mmCIF file of C-alpha atoms in Angstrom:
data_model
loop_
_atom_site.group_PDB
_atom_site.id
_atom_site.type_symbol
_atom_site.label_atom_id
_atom_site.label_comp_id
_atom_site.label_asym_id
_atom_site.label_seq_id
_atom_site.Cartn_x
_atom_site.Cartn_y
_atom_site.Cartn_z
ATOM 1 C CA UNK A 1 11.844 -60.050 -83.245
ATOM 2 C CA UNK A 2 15.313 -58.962 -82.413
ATOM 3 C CA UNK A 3 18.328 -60.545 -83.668
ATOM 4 C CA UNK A 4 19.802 -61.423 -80.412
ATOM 5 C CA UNK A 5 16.799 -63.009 -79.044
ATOM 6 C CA UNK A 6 15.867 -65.441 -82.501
ATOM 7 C CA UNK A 7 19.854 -66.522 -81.640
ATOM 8 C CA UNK A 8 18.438 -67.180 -77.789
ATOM 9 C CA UNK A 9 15.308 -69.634 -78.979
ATOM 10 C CA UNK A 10 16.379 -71.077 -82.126
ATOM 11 C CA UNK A 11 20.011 -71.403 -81.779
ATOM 12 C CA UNK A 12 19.401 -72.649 -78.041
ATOM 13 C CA UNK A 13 15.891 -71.797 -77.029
ATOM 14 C CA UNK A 14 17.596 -73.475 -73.652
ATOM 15 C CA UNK A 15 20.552 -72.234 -74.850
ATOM 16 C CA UNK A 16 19.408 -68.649 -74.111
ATOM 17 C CA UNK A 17 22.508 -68.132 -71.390
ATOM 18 C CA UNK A 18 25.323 -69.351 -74.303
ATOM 19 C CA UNK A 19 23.801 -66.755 -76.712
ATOM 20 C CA UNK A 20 22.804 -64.065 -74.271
ATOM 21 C CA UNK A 21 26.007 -63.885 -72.543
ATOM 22 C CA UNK A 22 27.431 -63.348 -76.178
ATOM 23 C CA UNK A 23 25.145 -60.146 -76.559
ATOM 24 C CA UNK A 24 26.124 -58.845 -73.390
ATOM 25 C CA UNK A 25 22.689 -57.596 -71.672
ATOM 26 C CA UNK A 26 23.391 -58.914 -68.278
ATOM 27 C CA UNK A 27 23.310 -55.412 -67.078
ATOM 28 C CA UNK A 28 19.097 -56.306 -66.894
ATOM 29 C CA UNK A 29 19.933 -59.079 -64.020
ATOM 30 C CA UNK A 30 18.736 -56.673 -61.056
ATOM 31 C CA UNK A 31 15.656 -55.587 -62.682
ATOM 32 C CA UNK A 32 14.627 -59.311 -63.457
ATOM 33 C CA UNK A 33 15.549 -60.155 -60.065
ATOM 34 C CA UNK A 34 13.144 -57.924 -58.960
ATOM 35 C CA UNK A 35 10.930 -59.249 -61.456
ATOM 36 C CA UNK A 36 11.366 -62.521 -59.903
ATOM 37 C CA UNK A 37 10.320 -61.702 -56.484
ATOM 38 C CA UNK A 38 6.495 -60.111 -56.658
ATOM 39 C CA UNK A 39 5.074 -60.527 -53.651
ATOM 40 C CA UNK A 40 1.751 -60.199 -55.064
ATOM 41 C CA UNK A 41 2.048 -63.303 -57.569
ATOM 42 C CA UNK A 42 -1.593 -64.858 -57.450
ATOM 43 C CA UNK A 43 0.189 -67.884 -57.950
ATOM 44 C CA UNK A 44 2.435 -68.394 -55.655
ATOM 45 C CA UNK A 45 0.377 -70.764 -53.725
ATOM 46 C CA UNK A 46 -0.475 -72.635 -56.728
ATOM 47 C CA UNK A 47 2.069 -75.605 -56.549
ATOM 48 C CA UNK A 48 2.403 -75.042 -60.175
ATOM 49 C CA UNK A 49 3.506 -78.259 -61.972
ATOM 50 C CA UNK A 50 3.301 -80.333 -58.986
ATOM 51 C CA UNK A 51 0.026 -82.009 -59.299
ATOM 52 C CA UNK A 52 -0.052 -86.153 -58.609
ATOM 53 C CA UNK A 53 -1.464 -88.604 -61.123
ATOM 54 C CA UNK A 54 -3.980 -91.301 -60.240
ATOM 55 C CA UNK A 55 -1.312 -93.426 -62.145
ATOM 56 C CA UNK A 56 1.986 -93.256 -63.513
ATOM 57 C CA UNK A 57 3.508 -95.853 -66.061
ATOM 58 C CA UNK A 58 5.433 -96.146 -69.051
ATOM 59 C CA UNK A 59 5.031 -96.823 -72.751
ATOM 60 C CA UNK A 60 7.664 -98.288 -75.100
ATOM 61 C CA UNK A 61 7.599 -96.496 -78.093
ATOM 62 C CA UNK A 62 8.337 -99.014 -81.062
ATOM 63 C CA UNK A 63 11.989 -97.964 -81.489
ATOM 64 C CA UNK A 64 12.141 -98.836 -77.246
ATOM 65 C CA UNK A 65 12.717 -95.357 -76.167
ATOM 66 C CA UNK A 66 10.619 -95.413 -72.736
ATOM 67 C CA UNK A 67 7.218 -92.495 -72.410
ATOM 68 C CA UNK A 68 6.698 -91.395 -68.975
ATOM 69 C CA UNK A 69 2.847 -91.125 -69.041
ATOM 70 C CA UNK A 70 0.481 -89.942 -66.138
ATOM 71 C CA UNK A 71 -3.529 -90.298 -66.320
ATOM 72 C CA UNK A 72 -5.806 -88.890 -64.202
ATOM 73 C CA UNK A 73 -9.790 -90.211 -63.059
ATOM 74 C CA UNK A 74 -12.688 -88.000 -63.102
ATOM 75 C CA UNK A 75 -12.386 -86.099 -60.259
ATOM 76 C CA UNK A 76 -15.790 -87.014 -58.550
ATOM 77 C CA UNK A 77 -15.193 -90.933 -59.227
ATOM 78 C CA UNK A 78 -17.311 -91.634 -62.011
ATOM 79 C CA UNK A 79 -17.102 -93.325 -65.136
ATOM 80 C CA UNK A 80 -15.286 -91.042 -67.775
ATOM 81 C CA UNK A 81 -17.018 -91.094 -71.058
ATOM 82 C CA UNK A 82 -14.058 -90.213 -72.933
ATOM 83 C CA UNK A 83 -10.360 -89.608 -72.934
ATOM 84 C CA UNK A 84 -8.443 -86.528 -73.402
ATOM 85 C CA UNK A 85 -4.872 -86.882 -74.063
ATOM 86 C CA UNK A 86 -2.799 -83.901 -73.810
ATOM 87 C CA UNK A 87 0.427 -83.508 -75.960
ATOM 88 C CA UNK A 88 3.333 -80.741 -75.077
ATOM 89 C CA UNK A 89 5.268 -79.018 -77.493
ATOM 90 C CA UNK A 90 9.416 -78.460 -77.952
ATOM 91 C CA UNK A 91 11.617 -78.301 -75.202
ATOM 92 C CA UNK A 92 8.698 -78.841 -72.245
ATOM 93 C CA UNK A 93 6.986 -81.262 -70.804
ATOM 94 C CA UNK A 94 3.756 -82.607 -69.375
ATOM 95 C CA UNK A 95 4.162 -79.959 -66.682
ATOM 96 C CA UNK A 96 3.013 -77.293 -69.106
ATOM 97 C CA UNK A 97 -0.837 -78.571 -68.550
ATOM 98 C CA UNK A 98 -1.063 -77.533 -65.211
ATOM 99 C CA UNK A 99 -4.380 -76.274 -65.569
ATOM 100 C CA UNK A 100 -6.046 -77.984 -67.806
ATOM 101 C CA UNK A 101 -5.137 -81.245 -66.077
ATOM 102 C CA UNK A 102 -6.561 -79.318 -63.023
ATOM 103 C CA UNK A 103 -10.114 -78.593 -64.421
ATOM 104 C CA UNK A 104 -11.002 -81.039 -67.321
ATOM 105 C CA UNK A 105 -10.987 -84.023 -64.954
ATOM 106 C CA UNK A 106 -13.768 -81.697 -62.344
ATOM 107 C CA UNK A 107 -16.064 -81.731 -65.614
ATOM 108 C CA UNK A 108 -19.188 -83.855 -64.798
ATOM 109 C CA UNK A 109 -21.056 -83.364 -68.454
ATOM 110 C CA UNK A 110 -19.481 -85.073 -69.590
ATOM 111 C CA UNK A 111 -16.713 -87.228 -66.987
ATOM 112 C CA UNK A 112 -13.172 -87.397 -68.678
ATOM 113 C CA UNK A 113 -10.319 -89.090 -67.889
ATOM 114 C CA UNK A 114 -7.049 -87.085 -69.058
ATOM 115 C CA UNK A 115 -3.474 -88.939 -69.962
ATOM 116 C CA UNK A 116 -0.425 -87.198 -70.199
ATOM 117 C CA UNK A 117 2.818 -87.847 -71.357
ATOM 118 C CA UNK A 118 6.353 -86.724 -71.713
ATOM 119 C CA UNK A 119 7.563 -86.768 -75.280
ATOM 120 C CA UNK A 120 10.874 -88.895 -76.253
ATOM 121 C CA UNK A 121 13.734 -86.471 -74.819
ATOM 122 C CA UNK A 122 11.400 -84.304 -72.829
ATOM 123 C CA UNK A 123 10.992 -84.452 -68.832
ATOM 124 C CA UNK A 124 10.985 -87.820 -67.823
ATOM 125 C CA UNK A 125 11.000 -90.081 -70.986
ATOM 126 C CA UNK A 126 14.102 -92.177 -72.318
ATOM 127 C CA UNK A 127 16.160 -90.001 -74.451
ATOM 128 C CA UNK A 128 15.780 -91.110 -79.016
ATOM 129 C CA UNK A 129 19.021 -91.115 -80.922
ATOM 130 C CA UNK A 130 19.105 -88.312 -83.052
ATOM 131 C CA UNK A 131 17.556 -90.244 -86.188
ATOM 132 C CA UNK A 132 14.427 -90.477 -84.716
ATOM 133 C CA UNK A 133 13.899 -87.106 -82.935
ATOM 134 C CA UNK A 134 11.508 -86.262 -85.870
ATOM 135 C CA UNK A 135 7.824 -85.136 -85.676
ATOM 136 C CA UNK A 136 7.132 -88.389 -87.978
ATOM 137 C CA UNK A 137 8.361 -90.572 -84.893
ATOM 138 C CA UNK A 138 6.088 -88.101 -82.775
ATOM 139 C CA UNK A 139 3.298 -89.531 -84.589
ATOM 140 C CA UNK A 140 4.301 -93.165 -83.660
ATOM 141 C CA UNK A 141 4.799 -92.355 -79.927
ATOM 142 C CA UNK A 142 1.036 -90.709 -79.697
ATOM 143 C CA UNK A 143 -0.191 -94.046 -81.279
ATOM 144 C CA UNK A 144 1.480 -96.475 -78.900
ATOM 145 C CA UNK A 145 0.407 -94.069 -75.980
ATOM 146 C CA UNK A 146 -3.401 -94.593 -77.163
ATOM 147 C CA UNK A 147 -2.563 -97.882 -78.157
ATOM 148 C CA UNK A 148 -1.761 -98.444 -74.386
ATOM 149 C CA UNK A 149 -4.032 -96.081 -72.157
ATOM 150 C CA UNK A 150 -6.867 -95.708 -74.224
ATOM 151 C CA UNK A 151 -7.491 -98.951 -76.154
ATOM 152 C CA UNK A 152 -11.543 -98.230 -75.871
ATOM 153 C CA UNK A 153 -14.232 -95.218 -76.304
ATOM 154 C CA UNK A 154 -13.984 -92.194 -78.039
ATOM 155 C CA UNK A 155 -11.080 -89.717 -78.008
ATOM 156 C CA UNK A 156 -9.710 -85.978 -78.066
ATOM 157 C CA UNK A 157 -6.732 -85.087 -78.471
ATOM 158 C CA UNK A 158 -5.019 -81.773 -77.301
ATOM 159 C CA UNK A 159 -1.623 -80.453 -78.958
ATOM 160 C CA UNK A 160 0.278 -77.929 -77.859
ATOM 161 C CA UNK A 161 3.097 -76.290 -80.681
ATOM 162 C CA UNK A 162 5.248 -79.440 -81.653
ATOM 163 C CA UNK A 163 2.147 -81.274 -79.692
ATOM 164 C CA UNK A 164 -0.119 -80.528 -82.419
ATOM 165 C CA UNK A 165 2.712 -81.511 -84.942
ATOM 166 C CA UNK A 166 2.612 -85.242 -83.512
ATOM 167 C CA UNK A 167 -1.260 -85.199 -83.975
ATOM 168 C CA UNK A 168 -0.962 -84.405 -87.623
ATOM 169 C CA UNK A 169 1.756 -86.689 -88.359
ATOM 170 C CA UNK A 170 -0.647 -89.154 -86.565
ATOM 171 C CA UNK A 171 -3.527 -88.211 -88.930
ATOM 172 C CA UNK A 172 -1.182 -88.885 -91.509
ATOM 173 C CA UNK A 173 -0.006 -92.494 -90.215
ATOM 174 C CA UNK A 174 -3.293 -93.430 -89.168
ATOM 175 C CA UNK A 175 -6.339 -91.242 -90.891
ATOM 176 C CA UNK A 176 -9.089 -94.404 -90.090
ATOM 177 C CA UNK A 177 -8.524 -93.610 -86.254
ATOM 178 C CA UNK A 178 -9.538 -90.310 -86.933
ATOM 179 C CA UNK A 179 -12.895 -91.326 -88.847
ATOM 180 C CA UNK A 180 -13.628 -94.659 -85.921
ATOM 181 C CA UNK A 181 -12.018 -93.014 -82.403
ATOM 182 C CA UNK A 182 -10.761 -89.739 -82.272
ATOM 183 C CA UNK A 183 -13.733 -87.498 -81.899
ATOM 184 C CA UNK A 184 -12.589 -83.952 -81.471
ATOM 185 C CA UNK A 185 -9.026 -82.247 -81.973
ATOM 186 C CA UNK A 186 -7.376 -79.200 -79.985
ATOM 187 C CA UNK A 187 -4.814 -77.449 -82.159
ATOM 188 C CA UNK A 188 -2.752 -74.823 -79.993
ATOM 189 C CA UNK A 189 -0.240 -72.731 -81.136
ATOM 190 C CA UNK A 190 1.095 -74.658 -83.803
ATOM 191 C CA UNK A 191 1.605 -74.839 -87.184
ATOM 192 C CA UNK A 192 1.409 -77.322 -90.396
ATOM 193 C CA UNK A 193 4.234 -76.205 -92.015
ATOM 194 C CA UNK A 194 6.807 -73.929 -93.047
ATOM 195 C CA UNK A 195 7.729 -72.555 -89.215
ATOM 196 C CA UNK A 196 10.430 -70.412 -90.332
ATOM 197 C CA UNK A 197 8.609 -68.299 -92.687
ATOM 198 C CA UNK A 198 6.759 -66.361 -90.288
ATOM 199 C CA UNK A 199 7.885 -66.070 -85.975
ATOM 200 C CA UNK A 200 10.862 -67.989 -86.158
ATOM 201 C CA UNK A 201 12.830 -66.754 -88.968
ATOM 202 C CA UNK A 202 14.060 -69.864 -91.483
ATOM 203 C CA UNK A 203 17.368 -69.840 -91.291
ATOM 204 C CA UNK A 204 17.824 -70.504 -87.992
ATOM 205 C CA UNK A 205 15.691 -74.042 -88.505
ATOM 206 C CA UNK A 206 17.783 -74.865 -91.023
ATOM 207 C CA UNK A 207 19.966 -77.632 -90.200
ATOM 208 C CA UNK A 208 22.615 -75.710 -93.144
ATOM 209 C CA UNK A 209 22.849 -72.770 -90.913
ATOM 210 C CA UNK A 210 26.418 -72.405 -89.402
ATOM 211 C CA UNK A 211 24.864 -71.375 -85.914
ATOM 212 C CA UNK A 212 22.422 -74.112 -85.559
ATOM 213 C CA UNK A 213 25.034 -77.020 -86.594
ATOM 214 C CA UNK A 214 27.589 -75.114 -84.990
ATOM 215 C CA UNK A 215 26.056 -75.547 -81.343
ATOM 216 C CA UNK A 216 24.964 -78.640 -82.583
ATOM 217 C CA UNK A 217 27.760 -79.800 -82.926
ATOM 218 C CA UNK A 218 29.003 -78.429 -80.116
ATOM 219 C CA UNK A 219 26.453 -79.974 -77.749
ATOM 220 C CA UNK A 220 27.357 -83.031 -78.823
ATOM 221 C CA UNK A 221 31.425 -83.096 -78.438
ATOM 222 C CA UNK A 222 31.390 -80.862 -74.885
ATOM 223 C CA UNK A 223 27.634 -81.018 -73.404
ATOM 224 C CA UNK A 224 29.218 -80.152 -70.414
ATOM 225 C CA UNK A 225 30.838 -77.313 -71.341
ATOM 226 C CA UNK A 226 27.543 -75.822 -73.069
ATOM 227 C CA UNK A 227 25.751 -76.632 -70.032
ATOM 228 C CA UNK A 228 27.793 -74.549 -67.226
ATOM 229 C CA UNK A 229 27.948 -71.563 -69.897
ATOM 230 C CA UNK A 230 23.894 -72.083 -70.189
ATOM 231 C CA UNK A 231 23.606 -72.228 -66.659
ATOM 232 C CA UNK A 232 25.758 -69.251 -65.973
ATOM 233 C CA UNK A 233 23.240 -66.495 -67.467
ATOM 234 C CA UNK A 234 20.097 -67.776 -65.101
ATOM 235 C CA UNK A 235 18.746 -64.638 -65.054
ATOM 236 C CA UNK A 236 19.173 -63.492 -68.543
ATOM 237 C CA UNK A 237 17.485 -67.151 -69.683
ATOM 238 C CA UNK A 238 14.906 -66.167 -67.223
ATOM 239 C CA UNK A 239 14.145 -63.005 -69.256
ATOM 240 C CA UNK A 240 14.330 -64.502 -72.545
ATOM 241 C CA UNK A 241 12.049 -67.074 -71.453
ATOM 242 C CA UNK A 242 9.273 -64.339 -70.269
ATOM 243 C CA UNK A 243 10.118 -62.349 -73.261
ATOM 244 C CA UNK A 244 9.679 -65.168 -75.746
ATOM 245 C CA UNK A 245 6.684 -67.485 -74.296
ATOM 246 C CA UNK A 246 4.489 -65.149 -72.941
ATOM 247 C CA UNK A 247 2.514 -62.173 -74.174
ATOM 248 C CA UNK A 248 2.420 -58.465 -73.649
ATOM 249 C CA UNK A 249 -0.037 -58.922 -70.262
ATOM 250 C CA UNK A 250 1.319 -59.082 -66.533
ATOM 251 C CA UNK A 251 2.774 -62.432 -66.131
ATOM 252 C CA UNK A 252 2.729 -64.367 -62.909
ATOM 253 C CA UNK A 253 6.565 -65.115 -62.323
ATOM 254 C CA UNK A 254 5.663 -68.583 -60.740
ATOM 255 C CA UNK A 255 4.285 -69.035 -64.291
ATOM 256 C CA UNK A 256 7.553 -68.027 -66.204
ATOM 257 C CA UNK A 257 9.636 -70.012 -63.143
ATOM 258 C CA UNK A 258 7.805 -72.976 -64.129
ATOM 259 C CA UNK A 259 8.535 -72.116 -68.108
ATOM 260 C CA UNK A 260 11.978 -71.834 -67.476
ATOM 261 C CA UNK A 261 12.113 -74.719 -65.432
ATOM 262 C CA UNK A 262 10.955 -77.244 -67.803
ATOM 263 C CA UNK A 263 13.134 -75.640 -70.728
ATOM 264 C CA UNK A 264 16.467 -76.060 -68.813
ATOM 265 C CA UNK A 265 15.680 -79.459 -67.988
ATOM 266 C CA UNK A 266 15.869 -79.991 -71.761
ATOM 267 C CA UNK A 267 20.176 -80.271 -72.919
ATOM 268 C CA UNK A 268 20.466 -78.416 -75.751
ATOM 269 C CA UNK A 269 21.552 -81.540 -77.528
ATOM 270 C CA UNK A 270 17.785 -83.041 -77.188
ATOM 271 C CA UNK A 271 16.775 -79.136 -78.848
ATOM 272 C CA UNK A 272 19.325 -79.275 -81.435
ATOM 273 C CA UNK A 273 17.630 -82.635 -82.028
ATOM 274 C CA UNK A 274 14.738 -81.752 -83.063
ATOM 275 C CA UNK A 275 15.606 -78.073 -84.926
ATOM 276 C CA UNK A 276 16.045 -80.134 -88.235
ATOM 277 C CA UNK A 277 12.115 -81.706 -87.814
ATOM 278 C CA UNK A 278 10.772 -78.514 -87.027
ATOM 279 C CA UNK A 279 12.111 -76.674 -89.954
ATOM 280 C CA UNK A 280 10.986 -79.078 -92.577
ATOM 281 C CA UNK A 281 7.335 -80.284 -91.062
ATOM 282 C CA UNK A 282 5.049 -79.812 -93.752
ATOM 283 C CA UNK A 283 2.027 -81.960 -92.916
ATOM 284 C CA UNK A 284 -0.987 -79.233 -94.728
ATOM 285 C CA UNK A 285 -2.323 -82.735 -96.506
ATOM 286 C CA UNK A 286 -2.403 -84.098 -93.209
ATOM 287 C CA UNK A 287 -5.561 -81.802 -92.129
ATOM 288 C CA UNK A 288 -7.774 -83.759 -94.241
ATOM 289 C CA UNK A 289 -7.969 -86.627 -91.788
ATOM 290 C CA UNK A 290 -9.007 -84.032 -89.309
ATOM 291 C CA UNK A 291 -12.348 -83.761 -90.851
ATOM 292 C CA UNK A 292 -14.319 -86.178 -89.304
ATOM 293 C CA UNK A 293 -13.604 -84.477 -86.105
ATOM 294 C CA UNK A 294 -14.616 -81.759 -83.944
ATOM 295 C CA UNK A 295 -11.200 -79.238 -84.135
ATOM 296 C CA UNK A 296 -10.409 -76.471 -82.192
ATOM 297 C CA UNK A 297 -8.025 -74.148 -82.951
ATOM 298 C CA UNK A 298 -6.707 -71.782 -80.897
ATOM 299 C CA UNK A 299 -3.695 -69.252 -80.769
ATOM 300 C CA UNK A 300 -2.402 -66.105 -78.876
ATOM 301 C CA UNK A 301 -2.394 -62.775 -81.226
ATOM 302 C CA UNK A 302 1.001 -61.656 -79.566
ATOM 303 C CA UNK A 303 2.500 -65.576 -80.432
ATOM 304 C CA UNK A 304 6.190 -64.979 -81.461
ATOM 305 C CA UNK A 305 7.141 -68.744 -81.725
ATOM 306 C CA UNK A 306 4.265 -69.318 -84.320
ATOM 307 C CA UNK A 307 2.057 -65.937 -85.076
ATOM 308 C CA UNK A 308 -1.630 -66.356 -85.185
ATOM 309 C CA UNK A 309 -1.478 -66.722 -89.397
ATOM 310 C CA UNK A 310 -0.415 -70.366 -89.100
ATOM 311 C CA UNK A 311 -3.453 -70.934 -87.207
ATOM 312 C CA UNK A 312 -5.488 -69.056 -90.108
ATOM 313 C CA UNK A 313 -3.781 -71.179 -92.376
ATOM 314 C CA UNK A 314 -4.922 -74.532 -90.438
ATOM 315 C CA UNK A 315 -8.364 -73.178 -89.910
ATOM 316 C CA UNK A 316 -8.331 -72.774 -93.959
ATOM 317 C CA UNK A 317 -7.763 -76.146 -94.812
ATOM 318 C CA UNK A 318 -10.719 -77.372 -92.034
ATOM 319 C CA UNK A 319 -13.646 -74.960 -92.150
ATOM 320 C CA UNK A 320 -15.967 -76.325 -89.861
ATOM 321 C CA UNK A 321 -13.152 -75.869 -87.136
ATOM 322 C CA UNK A 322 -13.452 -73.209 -84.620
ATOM 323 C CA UNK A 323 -10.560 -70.635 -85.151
ATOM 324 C CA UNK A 324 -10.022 -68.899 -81.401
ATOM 325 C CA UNK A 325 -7.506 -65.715 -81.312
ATOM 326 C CA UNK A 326 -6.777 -65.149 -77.548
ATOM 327 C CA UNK A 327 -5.842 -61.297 -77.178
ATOM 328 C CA UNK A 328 -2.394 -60.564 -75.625
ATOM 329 C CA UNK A 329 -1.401 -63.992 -75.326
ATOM 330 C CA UNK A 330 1.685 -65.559 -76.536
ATOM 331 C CA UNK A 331 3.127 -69.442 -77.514
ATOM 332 C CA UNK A 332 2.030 -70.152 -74.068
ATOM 333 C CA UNK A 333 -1.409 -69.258 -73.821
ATOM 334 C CA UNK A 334 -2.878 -72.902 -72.041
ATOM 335 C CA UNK A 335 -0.702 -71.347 -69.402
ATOM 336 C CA UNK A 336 -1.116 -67.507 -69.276
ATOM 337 C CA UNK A 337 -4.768 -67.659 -70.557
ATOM 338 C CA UNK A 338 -5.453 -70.710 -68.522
ATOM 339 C CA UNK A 339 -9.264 -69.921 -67.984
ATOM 340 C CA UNK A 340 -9.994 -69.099 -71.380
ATOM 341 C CA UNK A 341 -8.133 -71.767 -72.711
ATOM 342 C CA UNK A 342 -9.701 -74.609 -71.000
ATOM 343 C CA UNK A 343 -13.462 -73.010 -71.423
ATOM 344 C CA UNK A 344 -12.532 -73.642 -74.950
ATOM 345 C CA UNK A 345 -11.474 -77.034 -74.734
ATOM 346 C CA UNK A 346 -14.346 -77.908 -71.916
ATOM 347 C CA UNK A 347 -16.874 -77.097 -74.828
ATOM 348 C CA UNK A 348 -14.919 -78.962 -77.229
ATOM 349 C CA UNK A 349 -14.921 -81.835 -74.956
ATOM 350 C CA UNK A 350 -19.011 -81.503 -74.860
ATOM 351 C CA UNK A 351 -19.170 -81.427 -78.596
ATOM 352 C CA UNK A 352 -16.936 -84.259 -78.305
ATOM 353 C CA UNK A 353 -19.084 -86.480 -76.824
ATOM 354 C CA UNK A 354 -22.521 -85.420 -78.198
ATOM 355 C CA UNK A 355 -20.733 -86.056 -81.269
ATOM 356 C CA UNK A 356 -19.861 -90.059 -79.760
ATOM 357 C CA UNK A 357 -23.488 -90.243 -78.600
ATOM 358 C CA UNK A 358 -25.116 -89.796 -81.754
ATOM 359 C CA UNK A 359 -22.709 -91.572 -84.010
ATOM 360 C CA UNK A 360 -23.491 -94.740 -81.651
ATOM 361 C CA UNK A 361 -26.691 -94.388 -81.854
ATOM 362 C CA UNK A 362 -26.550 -94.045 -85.367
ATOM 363 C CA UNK A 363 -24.970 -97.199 -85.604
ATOM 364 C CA UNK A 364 -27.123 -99.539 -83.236
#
């Protein structure tokens, strides 16, 4: 990865416009405009990010911070036989599981029920104090969503990047949910530990490195002032963005509108937040309370947030999981590789419950 563009995602993944405007390659803006306006987007009609709930509420998390969560019914009214709850990684929100909270609610074989929810500082949750923007907390939040939307019946759960983070640190709060309720686990794009030694490079997680606390600091005396100089470079953001979260492949540009939607809807204060979490999660232990489940996990092989090997390196600790590598897609892949993505998840969700069936027979 190029210098300039780690500075773009680490020191402001959002902040992409304060550090690109600093390297000077605005001279791109017409081509991405260009890039912008495809007439032949297959998406275009897709009303990406726009879908409506069955319900909307909201969960205190213990330390009061408000969740915005959404679920949504089996599409052809039935009874759902389990629950899939879908958890979004750093700096997006609920928005980035357009598709899968499309299609996993058609399923019929079995009916699910999917909830959704903003994490604490993301899209439409309460924003945490700085103390408690940690993957730890993460953990917490997951369990009081559960704790509130899915208090019965079996249950997968689906992380995305920081997403699967808040699972592990979950496993680690909680392992007997793992062994009495949680059935299967999706693992995308993520990574139990050490972030910065491979995709992001480590210094820039670092809370001791001058860049990082600098706009850290920063954000938090003038947010303001950061955010008109973020907002100033929309187009070079824009490119970053596609450059960063998506693959080598053709890329819809609805797709990378709605990327770079949901990332500068998060301040750079809420991702400065979070950098010192990131860089420190080590939660490898942690996969042991995975065992009892069914686990997927899955990763793009052109992933420059968090390359395929931290996915080897999860699939290492839990051999019975199912290690996917989705050609020429990148940290996004639920998104870019939508099809493929859910078809993976779909089966997990039918091992899932075969898995329910027979452990409650086995117990009557």
């Amino acid at each position: 990865m190029k210098p300039w563009q780690t500075v773009a995602w680490a020191g402001g993944v959002l902040g992409a416009a304060v550090t690109g405007a600093a390297v000077g390659v605005v001279a791109h803006s017409t081509r991405i405009a260009t890039q912008r306006k495809d007439p032949d987007d297959p998406l275009a009609e897709e009303n990406l990010g726009k879908l409506k709930p069955d319900r909307h509420s909201t969960v205190a998390a213990d330390d009061g911070v408000p969740l915005a969560v959404q679920e949504v019914k089996p599409a052809d009214g039935g009874h759902a036989e389990l629950t899939v709850v879908l958890v979004h990684g750093y700096a997006l929100d609920s928005r980035c599981w357009h598709f899968q909270r499309r299609d996993l609610p058609l399923l019929t074989d079995p009916r699910v029920r999917v909830v959704l929810y903003d994490q604490r500082s993301h899209g439409r949750s309460g924003h945490s104090s700085r103390p408690n923007s940690t993957i730890e907390q993460l953990g917490k939040d997951l369990d009081a969503v559960l704790r509130a939307t899915a208090r019965r019946g079996p249950v997968v759960l689906v992380g995305h990047s920081m997403g699967g983070m808040a699972i592990m640190a979950l496993a680690e709060q909680r392992p007997k949910l793992f062994r009495d309720r949680v059935c299967a686990v999706a693992l995308l794009s993520t990574s139990a530990g050490e972030v910065g030694a491979s995709g992001l490079p480590k210094p820039w997680l670092s809370k001791n490195n001058p860049v990082t606390r600098g706009l850290g600091v920063l954000a938090g005396m003038q947010p303001a002032l950061v955010e008109r100089v973020r907002r100033a470079g929309g187009q070079l953001s824009w490119s970053i963005v596609r450059s960063l979260a998506f693959g080598g492949r053709q890329v819809s540009p609805a797709m990378v509108d709605l990327m770079n939607e949901m990332i500068g809807a998060t301040t750079v204060e809420v991702v400065t937040d979070f950098l010192e979490t990131l860089g420190s999660h080590d939660r490898k232990a942690a996969l042991a309370g995975l065992r009892h489940c069914e686990v997927l996990v899955l990763s793009g092989d052109a992933d420059r947030m968090t390359p395929f090997t931290h996915s080897e390196v999860i699939a290492g600790e839990l051999p019975d999981a199912e290690l996917v590598r989705v050609p020429e897609a990148g940290h996004m892949a639920m998104l870019e590789r939508h099809e493929l993505v859910t078809e993976y998840l779909a089966a997990l969700v039918r091992r899932a419950a075969a898995r329910a069936e027979a452990e409650q027979k086995a117990s009557s």
